PDB file of C-alpha atoms in Angstrom:
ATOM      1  CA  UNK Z   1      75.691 117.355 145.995  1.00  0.00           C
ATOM      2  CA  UNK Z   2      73.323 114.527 147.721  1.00  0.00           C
ATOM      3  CA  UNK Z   3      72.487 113.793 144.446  1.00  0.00           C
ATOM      4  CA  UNK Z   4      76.055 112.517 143.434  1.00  0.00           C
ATOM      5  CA  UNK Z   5      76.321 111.279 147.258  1.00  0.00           C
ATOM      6  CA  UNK Z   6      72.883 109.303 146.543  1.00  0.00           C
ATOM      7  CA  UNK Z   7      74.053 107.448 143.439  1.00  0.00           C
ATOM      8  CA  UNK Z   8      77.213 106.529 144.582  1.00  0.00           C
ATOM      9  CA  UNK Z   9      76.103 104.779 147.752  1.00  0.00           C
ATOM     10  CA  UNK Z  10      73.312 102.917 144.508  1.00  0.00           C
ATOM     11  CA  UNK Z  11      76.493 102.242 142.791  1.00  0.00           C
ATOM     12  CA  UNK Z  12      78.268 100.655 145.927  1.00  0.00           C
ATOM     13  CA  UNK Z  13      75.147  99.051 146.181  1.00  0.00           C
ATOM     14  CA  UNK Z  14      74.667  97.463 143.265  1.00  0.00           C
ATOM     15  CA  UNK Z  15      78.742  96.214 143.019  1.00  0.00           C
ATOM     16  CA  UNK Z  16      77.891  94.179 146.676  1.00  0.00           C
ATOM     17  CA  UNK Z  17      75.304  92.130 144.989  1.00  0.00           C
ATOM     18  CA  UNK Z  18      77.336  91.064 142.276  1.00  0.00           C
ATOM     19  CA  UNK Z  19      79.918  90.576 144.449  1.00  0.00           C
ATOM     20  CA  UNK Z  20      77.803  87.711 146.279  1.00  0.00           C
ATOM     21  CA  UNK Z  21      76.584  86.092 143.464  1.00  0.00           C
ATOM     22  CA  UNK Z  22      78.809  82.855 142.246  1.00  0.00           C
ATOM     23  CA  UNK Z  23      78.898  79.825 139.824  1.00  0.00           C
ATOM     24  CA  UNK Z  24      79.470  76.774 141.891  1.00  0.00           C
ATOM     25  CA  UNK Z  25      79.709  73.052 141.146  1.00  0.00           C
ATOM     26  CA  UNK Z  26      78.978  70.710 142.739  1.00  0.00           C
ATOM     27  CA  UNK Z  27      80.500  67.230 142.353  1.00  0.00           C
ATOM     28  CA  UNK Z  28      80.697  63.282 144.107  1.00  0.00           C
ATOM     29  CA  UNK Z  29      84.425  63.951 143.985  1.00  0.00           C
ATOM     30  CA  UNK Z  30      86.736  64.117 146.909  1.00  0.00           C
ATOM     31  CA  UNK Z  31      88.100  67.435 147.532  1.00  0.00           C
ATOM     32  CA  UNK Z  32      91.833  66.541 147.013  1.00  0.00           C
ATOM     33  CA  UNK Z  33      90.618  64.944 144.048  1.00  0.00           C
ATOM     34  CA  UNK Z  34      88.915  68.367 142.697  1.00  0.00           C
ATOM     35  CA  UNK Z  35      92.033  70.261 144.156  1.00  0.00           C
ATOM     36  CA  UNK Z  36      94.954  68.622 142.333  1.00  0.00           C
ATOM     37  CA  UNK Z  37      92.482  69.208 139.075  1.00  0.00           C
ATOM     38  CA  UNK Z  38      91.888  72.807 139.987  1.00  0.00           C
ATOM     39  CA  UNK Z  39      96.235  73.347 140.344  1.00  0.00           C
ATOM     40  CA  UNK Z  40      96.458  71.613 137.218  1.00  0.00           C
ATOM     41  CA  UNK Z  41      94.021  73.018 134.875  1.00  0.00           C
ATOM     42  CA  UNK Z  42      95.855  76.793 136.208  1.00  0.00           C
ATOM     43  CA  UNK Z  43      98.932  75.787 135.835  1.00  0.00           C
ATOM     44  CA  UNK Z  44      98.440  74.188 132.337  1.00  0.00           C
ATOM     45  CA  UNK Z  45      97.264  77.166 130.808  1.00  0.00           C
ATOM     46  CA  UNK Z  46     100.898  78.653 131.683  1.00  0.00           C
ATOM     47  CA  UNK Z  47      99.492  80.388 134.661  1.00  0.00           C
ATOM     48  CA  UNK Z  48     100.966  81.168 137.973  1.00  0.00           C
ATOM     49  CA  UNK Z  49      99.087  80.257 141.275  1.00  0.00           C
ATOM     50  CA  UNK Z  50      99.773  83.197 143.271  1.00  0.00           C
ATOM     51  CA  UNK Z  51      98.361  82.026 146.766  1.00  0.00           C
ATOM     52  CA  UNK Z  52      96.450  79.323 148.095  1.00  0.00           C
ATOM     53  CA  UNK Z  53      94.479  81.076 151.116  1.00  0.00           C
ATOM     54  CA  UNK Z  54      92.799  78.126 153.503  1.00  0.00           C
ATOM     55  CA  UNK Z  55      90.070  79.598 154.487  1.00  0.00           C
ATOM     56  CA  UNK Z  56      88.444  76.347 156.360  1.00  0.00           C
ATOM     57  CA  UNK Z  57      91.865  75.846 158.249  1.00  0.00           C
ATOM     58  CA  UNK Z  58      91.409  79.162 159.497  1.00  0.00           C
ATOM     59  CA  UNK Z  59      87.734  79.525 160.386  1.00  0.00           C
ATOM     60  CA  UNK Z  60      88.493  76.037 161.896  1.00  0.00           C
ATOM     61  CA  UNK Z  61      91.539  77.322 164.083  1.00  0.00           C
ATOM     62  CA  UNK Z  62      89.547  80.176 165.295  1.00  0.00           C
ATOM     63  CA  UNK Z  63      86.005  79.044 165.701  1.00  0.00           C
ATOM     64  CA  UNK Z  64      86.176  78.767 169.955  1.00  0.00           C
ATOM     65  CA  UNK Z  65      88.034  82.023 169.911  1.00  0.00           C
ATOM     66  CA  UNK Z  66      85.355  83.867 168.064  1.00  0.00           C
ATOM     67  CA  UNK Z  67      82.701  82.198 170.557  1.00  0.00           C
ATOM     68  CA  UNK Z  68      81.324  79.688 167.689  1.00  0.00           C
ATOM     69  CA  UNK Z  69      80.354  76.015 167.698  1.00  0.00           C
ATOM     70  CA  UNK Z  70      79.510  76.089 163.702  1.00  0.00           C
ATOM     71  CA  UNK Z  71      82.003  74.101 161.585  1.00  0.00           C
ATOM     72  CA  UNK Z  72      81.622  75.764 158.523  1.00  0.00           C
ATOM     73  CA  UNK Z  73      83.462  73.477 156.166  1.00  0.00           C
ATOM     74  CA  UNK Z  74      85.689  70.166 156.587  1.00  0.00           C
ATOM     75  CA  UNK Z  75      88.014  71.956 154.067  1.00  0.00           C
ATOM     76  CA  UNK Z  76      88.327  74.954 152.219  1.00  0.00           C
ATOM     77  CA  UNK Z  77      90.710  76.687 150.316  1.00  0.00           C
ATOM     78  CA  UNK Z  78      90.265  79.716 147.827  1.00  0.00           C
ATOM     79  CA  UNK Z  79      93.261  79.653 144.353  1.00  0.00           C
ATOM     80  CA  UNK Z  80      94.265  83.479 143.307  1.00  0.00           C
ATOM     81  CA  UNK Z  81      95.956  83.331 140.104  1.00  0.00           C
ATOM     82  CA  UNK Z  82      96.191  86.118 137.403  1.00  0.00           C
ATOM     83  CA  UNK Z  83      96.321  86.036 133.579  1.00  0.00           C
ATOM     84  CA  UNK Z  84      98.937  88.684 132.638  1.00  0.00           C
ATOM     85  CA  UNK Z  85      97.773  89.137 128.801  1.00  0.00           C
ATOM     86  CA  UNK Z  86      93.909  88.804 130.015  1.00  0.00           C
ATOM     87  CA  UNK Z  87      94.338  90.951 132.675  1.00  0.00           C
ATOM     88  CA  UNK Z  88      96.172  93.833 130.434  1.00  0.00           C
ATOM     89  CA  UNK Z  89      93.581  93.466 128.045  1.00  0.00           C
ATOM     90  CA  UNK Z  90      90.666  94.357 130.739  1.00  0.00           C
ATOM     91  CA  UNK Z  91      92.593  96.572 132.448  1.00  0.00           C
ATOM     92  CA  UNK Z  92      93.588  98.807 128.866  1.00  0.00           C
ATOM     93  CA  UNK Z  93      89.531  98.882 128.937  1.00  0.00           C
ATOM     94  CA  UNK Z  94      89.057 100.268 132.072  1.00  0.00           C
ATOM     95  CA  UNK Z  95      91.917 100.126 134.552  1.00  0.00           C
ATOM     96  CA  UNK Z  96      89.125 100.118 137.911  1.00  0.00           C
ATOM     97  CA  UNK Z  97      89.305  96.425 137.024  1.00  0.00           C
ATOM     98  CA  UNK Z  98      92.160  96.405 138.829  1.00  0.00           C
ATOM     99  CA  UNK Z  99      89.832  95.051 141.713  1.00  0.00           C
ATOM    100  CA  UNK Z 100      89.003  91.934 140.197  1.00  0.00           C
ATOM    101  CA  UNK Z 101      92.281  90.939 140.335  1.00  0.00           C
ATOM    102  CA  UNK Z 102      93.989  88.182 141.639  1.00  0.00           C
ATOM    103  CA  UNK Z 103      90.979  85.947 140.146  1.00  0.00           C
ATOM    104  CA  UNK Z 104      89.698  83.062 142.752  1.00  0.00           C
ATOM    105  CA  UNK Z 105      88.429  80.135 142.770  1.00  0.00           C
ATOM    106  CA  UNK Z 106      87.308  78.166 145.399  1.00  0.00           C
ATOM    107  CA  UNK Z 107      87.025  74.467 146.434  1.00  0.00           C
ATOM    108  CA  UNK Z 108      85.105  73.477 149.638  1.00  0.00           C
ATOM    109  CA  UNK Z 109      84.020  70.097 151.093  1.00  0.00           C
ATOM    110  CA  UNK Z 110      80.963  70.867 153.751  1.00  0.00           C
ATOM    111  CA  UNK Z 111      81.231  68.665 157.014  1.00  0.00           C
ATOM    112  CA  UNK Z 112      77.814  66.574 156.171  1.00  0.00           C
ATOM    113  CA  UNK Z 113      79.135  65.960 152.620  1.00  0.00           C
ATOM    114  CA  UNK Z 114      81.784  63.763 152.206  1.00  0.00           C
ATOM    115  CA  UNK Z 115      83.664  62.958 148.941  1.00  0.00           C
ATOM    116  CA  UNK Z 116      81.859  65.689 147.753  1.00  0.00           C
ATOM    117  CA  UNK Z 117      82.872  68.828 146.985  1.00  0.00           C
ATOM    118  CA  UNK Z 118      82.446  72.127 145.526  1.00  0.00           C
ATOM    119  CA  UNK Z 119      84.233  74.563 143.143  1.00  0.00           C
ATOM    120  CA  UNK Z 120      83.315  77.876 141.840  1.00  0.00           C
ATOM    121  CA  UNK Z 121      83.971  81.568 141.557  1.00  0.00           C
ATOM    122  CA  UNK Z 122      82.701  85.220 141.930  1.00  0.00           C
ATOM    123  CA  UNK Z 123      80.393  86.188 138.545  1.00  0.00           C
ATOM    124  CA  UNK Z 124      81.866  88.810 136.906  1.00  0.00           C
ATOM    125  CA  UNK Z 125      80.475  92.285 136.144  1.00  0.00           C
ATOM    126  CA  UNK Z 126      79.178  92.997 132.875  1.00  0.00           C
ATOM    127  CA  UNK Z 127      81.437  93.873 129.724  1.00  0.00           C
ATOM    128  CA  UNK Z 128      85.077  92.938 129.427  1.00  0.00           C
ATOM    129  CA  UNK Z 129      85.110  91.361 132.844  1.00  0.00           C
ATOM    130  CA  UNK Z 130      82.638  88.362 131.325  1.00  0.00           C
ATOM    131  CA  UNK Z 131      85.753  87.353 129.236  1.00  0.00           C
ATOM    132  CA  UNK Z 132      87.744  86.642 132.443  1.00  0.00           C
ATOM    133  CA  UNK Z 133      84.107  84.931 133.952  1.00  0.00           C
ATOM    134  CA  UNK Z 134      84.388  82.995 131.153  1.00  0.00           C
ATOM    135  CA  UNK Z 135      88.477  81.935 131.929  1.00  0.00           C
ATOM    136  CA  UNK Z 136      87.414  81.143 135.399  1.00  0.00           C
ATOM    137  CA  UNK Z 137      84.177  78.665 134.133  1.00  0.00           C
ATOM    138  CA  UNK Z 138      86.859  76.901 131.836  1.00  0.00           C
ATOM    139  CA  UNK Z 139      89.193  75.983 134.296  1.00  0.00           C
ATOM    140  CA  UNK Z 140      86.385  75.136 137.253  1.00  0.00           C
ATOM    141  CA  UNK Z 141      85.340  72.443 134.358  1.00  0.00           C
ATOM    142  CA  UNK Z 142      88.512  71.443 133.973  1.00  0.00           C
ATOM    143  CA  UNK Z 143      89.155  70.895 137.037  1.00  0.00           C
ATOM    144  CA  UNK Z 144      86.271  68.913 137.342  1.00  0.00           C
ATOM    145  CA  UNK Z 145      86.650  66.904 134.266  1.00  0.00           C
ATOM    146  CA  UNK Z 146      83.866  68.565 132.481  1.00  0.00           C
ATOM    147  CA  UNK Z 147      86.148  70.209 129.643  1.00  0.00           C
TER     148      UNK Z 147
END
């Protein structure tokens, strides 16, 4: 029994470290620049932005309340979208990928950086999951102009 107990906490383990790796780029674009590319390169691949969560508003809003003096970002916002056929196709694999979905990507503008920003996303596990990695990379270049 503390074996199985043992290599599930290694396999919880090993999911949070992929789960803080990412592919960013950075670019000497502004951010709304890089954010009306990011909502166009989703939505022209007949894809449906399902949320646009701003995450630097927020963190912003509540950094006295929280007992902080960091600004974190001058803007940030994180894109969830989902590919229907992709997303069948991993899931038909193995339906835990559930997790993965909505995908994100995220745009962010740091406050000693401006007019530049950067874009990226969360790197995908190994197998099937690199083909949605690989959705994600397209659009981030797109977004950028790097197609």
């Amino acid at each position: 029994m503390k074996q199985f107990l043992l290599a599930g906490i290694l396999a919880l383990a090993a999911q949070a470290a992929v789960a803080q790796d990412a592919v960013t780029y950075s670019v000497d674009q502004s951010f709304d620049d890089v954010e009306f590319g990011l909502e166009s390169a989703i939505v022209d691949r007949g894809l449906v932005i399902d949320a646009v969560s701003h995450v630097g508003d927020m963190l912003e809003r509540t950094r006295a309340d929280v007992g902080s003096d960091v600004v974190l970002f001058k803007k940030a916002n994180v894109y969830s979208f989902c590919s229907a056929s992709l997303s069948r196709k991993v899931m038909e694999i193995d339906p835990m990928n559930i997790q993965y979905c909505p995908y994100g990507i995220f745009i962010a503008e740091m406050p000693d950086s401006p007019e530049k920003a950067i874009i990226g996303y969360r790197v995908m596990p190994d197998g099937p999951m690199k083909e949605v990695e690989a959705m994600l990379d397209e659009i981030t270049r797109a977004a950028i102009g790097e197609e």
